[in-house]
Coordinates of C-alpha atoms in Angstrom, one line a residue:
X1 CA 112.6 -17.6 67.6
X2 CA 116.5 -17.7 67.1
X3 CA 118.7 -18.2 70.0
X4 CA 119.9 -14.8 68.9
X5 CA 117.0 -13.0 68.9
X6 CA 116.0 -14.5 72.2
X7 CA 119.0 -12.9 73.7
X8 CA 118.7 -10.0 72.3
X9 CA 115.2 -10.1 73.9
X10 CA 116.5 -11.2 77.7
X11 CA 119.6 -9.0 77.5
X12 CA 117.5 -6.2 78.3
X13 CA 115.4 -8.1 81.0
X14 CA 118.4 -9.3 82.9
X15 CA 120.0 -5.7 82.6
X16 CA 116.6 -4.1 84.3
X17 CA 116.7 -6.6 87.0
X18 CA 119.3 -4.0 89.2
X19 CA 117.7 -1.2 88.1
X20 CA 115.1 1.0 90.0
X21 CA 111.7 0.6 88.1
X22 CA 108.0 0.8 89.0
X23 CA 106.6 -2.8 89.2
X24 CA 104.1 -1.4 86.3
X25 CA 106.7 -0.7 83.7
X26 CA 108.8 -3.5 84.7
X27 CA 105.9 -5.9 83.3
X28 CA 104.8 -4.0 80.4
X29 CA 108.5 -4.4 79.3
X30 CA 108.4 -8.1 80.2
X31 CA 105.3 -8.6 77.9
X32 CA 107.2 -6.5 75.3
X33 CA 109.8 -8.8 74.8
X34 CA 107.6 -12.0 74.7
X35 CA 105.4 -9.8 71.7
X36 CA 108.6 -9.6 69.7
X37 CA 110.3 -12.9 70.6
X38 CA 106.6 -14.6 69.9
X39 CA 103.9 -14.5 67.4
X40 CA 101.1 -14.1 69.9
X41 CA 98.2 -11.6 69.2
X42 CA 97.4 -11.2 73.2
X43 CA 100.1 -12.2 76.3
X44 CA 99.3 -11.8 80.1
X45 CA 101.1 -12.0 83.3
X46 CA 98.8 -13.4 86.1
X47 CA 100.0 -13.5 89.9
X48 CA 98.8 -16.8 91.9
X49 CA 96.5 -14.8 94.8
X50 CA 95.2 -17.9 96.8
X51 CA 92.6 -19.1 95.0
X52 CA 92.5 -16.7 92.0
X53 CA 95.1 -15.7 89.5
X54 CA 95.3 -12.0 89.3
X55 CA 96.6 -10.2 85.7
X56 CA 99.2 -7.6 86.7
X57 CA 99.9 -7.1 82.7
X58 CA 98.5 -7.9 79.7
X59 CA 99.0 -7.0 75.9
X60 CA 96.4 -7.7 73.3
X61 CA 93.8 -7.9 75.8
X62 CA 91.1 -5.1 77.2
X63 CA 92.0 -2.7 80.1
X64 CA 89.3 -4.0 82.4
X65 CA 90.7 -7.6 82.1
X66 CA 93.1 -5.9 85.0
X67 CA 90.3 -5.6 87.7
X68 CA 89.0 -9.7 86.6
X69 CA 89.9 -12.3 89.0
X70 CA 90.1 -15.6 87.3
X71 CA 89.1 -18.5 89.8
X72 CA 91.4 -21.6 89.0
X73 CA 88.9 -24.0 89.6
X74 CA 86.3 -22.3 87.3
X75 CA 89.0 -21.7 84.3
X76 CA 90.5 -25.4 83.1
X77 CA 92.9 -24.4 80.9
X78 CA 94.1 -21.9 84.0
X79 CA 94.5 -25.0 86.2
X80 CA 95.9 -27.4 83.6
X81 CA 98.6 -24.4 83.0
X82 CA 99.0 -24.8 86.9
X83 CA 99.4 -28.0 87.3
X84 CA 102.2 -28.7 84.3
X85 CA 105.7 -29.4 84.5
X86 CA 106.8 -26.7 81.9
X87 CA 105.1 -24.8 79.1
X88 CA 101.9 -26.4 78.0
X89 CA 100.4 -25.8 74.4
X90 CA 96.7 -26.9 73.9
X91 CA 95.3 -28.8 70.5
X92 CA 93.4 -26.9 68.8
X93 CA 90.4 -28.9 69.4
X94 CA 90.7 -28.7 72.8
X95 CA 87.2 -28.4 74.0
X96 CA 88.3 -26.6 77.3
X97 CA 86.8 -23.0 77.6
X98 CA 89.0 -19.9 77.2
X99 CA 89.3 -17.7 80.1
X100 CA 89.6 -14.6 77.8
X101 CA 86.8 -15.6 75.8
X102 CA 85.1 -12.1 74.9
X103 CA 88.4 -10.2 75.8
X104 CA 90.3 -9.7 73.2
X105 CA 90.9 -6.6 71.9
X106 CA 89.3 -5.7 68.2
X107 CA 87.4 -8.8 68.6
X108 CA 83.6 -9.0 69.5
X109 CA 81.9 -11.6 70.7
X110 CA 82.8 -15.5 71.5
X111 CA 86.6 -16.6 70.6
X112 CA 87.1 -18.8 67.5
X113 CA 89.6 -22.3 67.3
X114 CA 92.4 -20.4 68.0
X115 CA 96.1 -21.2 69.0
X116 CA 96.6 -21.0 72.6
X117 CA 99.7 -21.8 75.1
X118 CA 101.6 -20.5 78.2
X119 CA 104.0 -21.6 80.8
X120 CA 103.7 -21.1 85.4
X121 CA 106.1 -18.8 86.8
X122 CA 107.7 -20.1 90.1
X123 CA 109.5 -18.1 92.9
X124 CA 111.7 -19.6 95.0
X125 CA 110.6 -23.2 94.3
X126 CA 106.5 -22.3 94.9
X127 CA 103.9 -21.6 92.0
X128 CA 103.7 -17.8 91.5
X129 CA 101.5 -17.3 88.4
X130 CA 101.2 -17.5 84.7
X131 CA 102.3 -16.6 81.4
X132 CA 99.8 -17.1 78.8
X133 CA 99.9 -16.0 75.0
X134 CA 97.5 -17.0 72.7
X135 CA 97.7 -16.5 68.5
X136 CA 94.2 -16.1 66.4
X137 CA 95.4 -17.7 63.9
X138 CA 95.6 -21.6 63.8
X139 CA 99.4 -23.1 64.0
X140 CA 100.9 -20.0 64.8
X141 CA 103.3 -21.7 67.7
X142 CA 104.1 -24.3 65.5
X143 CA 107.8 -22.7 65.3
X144 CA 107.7 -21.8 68.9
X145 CA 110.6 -23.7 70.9
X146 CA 109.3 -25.2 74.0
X147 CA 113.2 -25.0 75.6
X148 CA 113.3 -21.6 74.9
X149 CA 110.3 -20.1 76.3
X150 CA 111.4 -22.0 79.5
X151 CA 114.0 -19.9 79.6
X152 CA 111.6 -16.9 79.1
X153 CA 109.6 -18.0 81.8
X154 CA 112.3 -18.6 84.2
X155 CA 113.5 -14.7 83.2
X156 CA 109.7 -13.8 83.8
X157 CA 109.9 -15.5 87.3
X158 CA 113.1 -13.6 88.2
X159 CA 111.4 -10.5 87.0
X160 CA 108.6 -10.5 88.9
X161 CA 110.7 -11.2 92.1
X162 CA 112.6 -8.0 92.0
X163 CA 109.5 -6.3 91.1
X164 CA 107.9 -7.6 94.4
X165 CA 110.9 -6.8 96.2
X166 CA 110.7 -3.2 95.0
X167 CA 106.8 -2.8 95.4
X168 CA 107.0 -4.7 99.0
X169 CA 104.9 -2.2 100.6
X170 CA 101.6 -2.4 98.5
X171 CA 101.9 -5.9 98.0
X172 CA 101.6 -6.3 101.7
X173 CA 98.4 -4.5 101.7
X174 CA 97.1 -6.6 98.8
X175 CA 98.4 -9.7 100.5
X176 CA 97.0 -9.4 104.2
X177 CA 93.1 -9.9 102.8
X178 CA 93.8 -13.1 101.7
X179 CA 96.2 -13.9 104.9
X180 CA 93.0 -13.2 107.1
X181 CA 90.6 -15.7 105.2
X182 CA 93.0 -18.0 106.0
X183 CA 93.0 -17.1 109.9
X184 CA 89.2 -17.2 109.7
X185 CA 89.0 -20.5 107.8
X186 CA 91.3 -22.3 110.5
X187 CA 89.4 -20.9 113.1
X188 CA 86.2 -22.0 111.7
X189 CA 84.5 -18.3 110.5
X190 CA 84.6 -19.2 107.0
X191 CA 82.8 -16.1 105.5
X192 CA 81.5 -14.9 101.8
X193 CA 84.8 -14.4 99.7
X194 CA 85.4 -10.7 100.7
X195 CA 86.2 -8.1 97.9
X196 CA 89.9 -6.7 97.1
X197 CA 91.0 -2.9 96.6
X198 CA 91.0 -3.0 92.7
X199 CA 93.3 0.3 91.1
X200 CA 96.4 0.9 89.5
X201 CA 96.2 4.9 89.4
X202 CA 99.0 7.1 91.3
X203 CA 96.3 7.3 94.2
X204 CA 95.4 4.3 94.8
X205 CA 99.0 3.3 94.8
X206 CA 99.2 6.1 97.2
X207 CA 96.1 4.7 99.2
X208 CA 97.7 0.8 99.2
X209 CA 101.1 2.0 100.5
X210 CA 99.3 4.0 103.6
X211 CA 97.2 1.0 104.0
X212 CA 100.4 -1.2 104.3
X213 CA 101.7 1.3 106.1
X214 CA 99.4 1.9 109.6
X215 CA 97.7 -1.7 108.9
X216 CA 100.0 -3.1 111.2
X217 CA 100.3 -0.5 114.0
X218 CA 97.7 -0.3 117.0
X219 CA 96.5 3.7 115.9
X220 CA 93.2 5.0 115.6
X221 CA 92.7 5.4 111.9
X222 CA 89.8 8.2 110.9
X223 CA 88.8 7.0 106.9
X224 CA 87.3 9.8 104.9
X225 CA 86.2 10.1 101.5
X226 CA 82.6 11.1 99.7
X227 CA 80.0 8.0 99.9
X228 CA 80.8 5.2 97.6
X229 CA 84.3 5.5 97.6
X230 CA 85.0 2.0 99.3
X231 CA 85.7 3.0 103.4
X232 CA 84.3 0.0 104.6
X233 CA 86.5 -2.2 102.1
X234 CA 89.6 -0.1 103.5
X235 CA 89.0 -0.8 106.5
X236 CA 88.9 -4.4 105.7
X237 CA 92.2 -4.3 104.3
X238 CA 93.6 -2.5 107.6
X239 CA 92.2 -5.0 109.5
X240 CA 93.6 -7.8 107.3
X241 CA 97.2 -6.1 107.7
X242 CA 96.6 -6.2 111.3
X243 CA 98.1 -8.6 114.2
X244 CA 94.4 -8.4 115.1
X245 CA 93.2 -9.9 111.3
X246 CA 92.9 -13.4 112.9
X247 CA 90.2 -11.4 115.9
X248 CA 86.7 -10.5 115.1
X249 CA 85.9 -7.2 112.9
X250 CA 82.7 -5.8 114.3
X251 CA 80.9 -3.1 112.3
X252 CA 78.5 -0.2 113.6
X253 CA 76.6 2.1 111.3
X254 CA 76.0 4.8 113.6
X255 CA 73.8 6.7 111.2
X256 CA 71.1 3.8 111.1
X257 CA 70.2 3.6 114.8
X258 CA 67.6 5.7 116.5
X259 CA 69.5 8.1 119.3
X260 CA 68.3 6.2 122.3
X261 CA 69.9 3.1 121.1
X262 CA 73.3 4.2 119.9
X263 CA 74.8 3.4 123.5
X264 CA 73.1 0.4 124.3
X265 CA 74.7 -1.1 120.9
X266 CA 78.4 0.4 121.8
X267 CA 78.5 -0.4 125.4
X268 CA 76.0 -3.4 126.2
X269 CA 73.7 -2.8 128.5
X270 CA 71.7 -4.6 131.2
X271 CA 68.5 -6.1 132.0
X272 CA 65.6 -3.7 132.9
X273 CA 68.6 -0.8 132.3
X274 CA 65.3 0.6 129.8
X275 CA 61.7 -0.3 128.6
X276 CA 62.6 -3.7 126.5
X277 CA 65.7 -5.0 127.8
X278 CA 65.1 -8.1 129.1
X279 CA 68.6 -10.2 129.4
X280 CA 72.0 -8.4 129.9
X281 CA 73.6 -7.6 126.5
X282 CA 77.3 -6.9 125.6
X283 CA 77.8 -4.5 123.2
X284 CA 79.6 -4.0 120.2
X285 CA 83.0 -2.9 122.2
X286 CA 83.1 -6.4 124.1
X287 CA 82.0 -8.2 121.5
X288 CA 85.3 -6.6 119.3
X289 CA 87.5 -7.5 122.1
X290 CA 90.9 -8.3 121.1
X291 CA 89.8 -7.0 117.5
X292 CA 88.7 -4.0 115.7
X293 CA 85.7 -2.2 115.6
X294 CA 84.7 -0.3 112.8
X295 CA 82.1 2.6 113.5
X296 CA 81.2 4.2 110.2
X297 CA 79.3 7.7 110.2
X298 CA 80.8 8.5 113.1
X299 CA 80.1 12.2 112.7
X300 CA 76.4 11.3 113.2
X301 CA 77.3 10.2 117.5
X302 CA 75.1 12.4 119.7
X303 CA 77.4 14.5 121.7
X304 CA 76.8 12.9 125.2
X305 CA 77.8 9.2 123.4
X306 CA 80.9 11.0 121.9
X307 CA 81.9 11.7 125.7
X308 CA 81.4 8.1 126.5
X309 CA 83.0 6.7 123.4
X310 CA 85.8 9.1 124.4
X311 CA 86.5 7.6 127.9
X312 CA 86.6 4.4 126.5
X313 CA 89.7 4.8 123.8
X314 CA 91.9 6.8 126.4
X315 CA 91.5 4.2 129.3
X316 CA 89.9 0.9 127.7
X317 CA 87.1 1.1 130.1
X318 CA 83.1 1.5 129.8
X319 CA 80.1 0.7 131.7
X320 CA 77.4 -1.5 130.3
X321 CA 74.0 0.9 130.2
X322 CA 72.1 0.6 133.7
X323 CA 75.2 -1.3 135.5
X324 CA 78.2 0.2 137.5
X325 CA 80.4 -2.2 136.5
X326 CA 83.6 -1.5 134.7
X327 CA 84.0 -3.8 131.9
X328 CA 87.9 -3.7 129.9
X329 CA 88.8 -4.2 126.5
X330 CA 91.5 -4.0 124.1
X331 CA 89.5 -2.6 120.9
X332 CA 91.6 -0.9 118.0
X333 CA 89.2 1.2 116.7
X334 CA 89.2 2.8 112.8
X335 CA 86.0 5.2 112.4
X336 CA 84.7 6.4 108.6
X337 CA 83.0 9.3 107.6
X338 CA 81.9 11.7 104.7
X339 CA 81.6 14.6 106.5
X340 CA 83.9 17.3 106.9
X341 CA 84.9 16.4 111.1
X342 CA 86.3 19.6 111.8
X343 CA 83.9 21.7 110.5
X344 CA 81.8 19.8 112.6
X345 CA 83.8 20.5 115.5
X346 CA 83.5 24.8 114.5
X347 CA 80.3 24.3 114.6
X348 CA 79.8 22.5 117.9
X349 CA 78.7 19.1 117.0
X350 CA 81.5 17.3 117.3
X351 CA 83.8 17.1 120.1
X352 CA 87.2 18.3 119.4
X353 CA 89.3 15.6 121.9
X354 CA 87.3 12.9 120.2
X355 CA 88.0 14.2 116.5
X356 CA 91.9 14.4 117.9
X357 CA 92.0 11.0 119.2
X358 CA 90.0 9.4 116.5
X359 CA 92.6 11.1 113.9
X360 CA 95.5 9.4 114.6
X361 CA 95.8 8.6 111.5
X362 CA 93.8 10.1 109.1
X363 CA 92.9 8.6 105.4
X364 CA 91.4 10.3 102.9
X365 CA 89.9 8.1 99.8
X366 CA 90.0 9.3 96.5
X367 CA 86.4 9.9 95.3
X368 CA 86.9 7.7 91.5
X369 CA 86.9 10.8 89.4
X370 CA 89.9 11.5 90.3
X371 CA 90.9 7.6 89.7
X372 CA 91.4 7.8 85.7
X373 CA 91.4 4.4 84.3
X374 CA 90.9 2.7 87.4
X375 CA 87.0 3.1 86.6
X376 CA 87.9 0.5 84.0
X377 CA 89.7 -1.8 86.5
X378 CA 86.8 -2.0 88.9
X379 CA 84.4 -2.3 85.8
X380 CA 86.5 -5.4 85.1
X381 CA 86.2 -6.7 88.4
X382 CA 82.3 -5.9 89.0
X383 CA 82.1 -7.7 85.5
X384 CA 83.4 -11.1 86.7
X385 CA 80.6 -10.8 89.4
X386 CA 78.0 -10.5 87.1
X387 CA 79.1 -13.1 84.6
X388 CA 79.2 -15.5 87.5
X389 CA 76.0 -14.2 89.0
X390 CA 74.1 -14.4 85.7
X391 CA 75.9 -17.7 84.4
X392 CA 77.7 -16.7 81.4
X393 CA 81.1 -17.6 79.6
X394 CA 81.9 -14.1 79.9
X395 CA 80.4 -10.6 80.6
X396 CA 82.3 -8.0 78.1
X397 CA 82.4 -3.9 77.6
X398 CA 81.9 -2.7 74.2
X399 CA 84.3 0.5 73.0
X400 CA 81.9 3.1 73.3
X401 CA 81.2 1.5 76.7
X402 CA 84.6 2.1 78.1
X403 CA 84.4 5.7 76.9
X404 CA 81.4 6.3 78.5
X405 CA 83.0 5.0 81.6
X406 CA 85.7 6.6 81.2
X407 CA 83.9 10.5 80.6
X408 CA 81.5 9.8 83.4
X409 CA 81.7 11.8 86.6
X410 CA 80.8 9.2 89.2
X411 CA 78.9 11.1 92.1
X412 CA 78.2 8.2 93.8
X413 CA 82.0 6.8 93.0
X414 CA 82.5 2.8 93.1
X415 CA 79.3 2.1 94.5
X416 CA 77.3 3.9 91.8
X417 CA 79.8 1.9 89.0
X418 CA 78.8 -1.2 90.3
X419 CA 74.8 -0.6 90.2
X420 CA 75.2 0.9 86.8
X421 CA 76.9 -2.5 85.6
X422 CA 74.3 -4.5 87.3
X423 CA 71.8 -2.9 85.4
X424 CA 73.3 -2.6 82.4
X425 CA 73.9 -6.3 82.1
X426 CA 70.2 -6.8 82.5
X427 CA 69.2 -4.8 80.3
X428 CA 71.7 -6.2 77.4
X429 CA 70.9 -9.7 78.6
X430 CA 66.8 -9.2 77.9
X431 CA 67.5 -8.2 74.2
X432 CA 69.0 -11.7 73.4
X433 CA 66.0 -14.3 73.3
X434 CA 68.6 -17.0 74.1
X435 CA 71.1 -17.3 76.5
X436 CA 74.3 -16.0 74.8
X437 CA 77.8 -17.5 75.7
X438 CA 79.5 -14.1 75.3
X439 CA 77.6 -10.5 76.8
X440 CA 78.3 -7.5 75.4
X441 CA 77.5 -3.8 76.5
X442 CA 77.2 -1.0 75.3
X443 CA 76.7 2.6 76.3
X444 CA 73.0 2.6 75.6
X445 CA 73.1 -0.3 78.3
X446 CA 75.5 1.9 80.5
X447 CA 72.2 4.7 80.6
X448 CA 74.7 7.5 81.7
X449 CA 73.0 10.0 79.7
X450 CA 72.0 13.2 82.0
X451 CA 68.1 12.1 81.5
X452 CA 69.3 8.7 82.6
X453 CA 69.9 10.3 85.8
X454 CA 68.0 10.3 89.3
X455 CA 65.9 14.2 89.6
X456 CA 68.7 13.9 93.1
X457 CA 71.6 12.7 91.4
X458 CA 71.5 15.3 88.1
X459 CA 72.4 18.3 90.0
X460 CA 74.9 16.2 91.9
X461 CA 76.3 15.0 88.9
X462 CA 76.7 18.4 87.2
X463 CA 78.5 19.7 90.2
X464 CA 81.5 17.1 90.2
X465 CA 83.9 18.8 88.8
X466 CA 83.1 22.2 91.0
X467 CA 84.8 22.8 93.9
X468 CA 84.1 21.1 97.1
X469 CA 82.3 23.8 98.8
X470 CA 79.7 24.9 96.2
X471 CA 79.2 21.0 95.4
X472 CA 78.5 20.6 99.7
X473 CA 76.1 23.6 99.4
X474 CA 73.9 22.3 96.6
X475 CA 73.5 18.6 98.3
X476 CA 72.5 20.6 101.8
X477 CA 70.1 22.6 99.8
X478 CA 68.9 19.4 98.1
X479 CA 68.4 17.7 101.5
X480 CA 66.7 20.8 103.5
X481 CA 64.0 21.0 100.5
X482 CA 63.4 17.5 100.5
X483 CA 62.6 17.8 104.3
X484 CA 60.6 20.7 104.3
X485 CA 58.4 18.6 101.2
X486 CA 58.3 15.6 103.5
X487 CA 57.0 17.9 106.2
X488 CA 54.8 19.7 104.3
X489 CA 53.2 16.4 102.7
X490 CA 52.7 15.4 106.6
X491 CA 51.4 18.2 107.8
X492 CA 54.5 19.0 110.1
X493 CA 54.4 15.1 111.7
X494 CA 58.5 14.4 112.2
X495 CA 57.3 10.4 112.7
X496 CA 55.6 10.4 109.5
X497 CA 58.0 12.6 107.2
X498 CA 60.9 10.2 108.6
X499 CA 58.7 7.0 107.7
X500 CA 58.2 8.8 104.3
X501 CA 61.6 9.2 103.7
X502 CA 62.4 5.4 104.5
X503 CA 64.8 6.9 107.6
X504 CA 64.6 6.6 111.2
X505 CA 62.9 9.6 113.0
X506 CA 66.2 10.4 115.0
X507 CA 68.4 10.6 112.0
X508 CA 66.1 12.9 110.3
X509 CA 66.4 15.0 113.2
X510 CA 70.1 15.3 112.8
X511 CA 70.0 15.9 109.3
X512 CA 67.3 18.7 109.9
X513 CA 69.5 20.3 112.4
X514 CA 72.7 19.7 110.4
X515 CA 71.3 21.6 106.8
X516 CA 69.9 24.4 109.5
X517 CA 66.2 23.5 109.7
X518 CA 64.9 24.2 113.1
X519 CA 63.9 20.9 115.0
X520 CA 61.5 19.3 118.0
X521 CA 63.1 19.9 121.4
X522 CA 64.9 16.7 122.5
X523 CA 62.2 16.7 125.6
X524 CA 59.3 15.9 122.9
X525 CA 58.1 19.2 122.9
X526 CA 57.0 21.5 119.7
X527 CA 60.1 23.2 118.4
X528 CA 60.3 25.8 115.6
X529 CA 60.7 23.7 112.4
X530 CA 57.6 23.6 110.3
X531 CA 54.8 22.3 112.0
X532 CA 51.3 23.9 111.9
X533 CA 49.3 23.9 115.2
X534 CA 48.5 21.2 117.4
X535 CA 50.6 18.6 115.0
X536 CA 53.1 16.4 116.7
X537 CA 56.4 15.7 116.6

């Protein structure tokens, strides 16, 4: 590297520094001109994220090393990077592991001796991240000056700062989860290390900027979005972004309790206020007081708690269950569903005021299909999980692997991607009769193949790409036969097809009634669903 060609190199940088560039580009021409300037075979950028550095760019390495979070204190050579004055080359016999061990593209398996440096990036006088660049080939950096890829680094530091300053928005919304574990760790609520929105696509861009966006604001949010698709994570992140993130976040699933309880767990109730309460309770409102409460499925709320749940967001008032007593809080309230809410309302089984008021602001998810490459990001990032999990150097996806990925429809979106993974890693792990340092998998492990499939999935599956309607139809159809079987099989016994069908007896109800299967009348007595005679409900 010539002092000529090194300006050549930053000329460019320093000229993009006033221009108006997505953050994206801006690093992928960052790493560009350390590829020319240096004989390096992989380089990445990684952004300091409290306890994690995070790669916003890398060159040489696979696409799914985007979604990995490298924990400092689990990566040596990471920390050691950290913790030095200026740029740091190991020795080649450095016996400390490599974080990208398994990573590197066109290059299976565990990383030979190989020549390996990099240099931390610092903003404004604090640790900001990395640059790393490692060479296959022994020596490579002999020629490398150490003075001058300070200077790169300091270029690399003032680049990342405009692109920050430009990207301000979702960078916030990335930002605020972290801010939070720091609330709850002064405050002594220490919890599991929560997960982070992983995506680089135009919608979840889209997604992080709306996040930043109403995060901070006191409105109602409504998330919507098919199952899988990560609402309960969003609504972490609006939490996090929230004056209230230091407050409690309390969580409902109003789809897993039995109608007769769905008050009593909103509103608290009090003793002898029904068979089996025995002490006075607060409910899930009070106990969010000052915070948010999240209240996913909300479409499943029998009507006469949707008036009650109503009263409570336009005044801040309720009534434990059995008492007289007005109770107040200050509850900021984001609901989830995957139903369509207003069709709901057409039909009469949702209340339009509360729809109204619980759409504030309404966020729609994008189901991962429509996601492109993210599916690798989030493969990278279930990956790291794994490896951890299952105690190995690394944890790494094999190229027909990433295509399968890639070509799969996802019905059941992030959530079925991270139980495929899971799986697959067990299954490649079991074919090795010894532990190996580096996993790899393949698509055979993946077992995305159409007779790989679930018999409820496959038509699912086959209906991604159709419209939203027909795809709506087909799952209600699915569900009414699979009552009307359970039904059958029990000889018309609602108790007994519910316990058959691992749900509550309530909930099957309302998913009877929803897919236009006649039900029991809500006094107990025979309805006209299937049910021969003298069965009970």
């Amino acid at each position: 590297m010539t002092p000529q060609s090194l300006l050549d190199a930053m000329l460019p940088l320093v000229a993009d520094l006033a221009r108006q560039i997505p953050p994206s580009e801006r690093y992928r021409r960052l790493l560009d001109a350390v590829r020319r300037l240096l004989p390096a075979d992989c380089a990445a950028l990684l952004r300091l994220d409290g306890d994690a550095l995070v790669p916003l760019a890398v060159d040489g390495l696979s696409a799914d090393t985007l979604g990995r979070r490298f924990r400092v204190d689990q990566h040596p050579r990471l920390q050691a990077l950290l913790a030095a004055e200026g740029p740091l080359r190991f020795a080649p016999d450095c016996g400390l592991p490599d974080p990208y061990d398994g990573l590197v593209e066109h290059h299976h398996g565990h990383l030979p001796v190989h020549d390996c440096m990099g240099c931390a990036l610092r903003v404004q006088d604090r640790p900001w991240g990395l640059l790393t660049l490692d060479a296959l080939v022994l020596s490579r950096f002999d020629a490398v000056d150490m003075a001058a890829l300070q200077s790169l680094a300091d270029l690399a530091a003032a680049t990342v700062a405009a692109a920050e300053r430009m990207d301000d928005l979702a960078l916030r919304a990335e930002d605020a989860q972290h801010r939070a574990e720091q609330y709850r760790r002064a405050a002594g609520q220490e919890r599991p290390r929560a997960r982070r929105l992983v995506g680089r696509s135009a919608a979840h861009r889209a997604l992080l900027r709306e996040v930043a966006l109403v995060g901070p604001s006191a409105l109602t949010v409504l998330v919507s979005g098919e199952t899988g698709t990560g609402k309960e994570l969003v609504t972490q992140a609006l939490h996090a972004a929230s004056p209230r993130a230091g407050r409690a976040l309390v969580s409902l699933n109003c789809a897993a309790l039995p109608e007769s309880l769905v008050e009593s767990e909103l509103f608290g109730h009090v003793r002898g206020a029904f068979s089996g309460a025995v002490a006075e309770r607060q409910g899930k409102f009070e106990l969010a007081d000052g915070g948010t409460l999240f209240l996913d499925e909300v479409g499943e709320l029998p009507l006469a708690v949707q008036a009650k749940l109503l009263r409570v967001l336009q005044n801040g008032q309720l009534q434990r269950l059995g008492s007289d007593r007005e109770h107040r809080v200050d509850v900021r309230l984001i609901a989830a569903t995957n139903r369509d809410l207003a069709a709901e309302v057409r039909a009469g089984r949702f209340r339009a005021d509360l729809y109204h008021r619980l759409g504030a602001y309404p966020l729609h998810l994008p189901p991962l299909r429509e996601r492109g490459r993210d599916v690798l990001l989030l493969a990278g990032a279930f990956l790291e999980e794994q490896r951890a999990t299952l105690g190995l150097g690394n944890l790494r996806l094999a190229a027909d692997a990433q295509q399968a990925l890639l070509a799969h429809a996802w019905p059941g979106n992030v959530r079925e991607l991270e139980h495929v993974l899971a799986r697959a890693a067990l299954r490649a792990l079991a074919r090795h009769a010894q532990r190996p340092r580096v996993l790899t998998l393949d698509a055979n492990d993946l077992g995305l193949g159409a007779a790989a499939l679930p018999v409820a999935t496959a038509p699912m599956a086959q209906a991604a790409a159709v419209p939203a309607q027909p795809l709506r139809l087909r799952v209600q159809a699915f569900e009414r036969q699979a009552i009307e079987a359970a039904l059958a099989s029990q000889h018309g016994n609602w108790a007994a097809a519910a316990r058959s069908l691992d749900m509550d007896r309530a909930n099957l109800v309302r998913l009877a009634r929803r897919v236009g299967l006649a039900v029991p009348a809500r006094n107990g007595r025979p309805g006209l669903g299937i049910r021969p005679s003298g069965a009970q409900p």
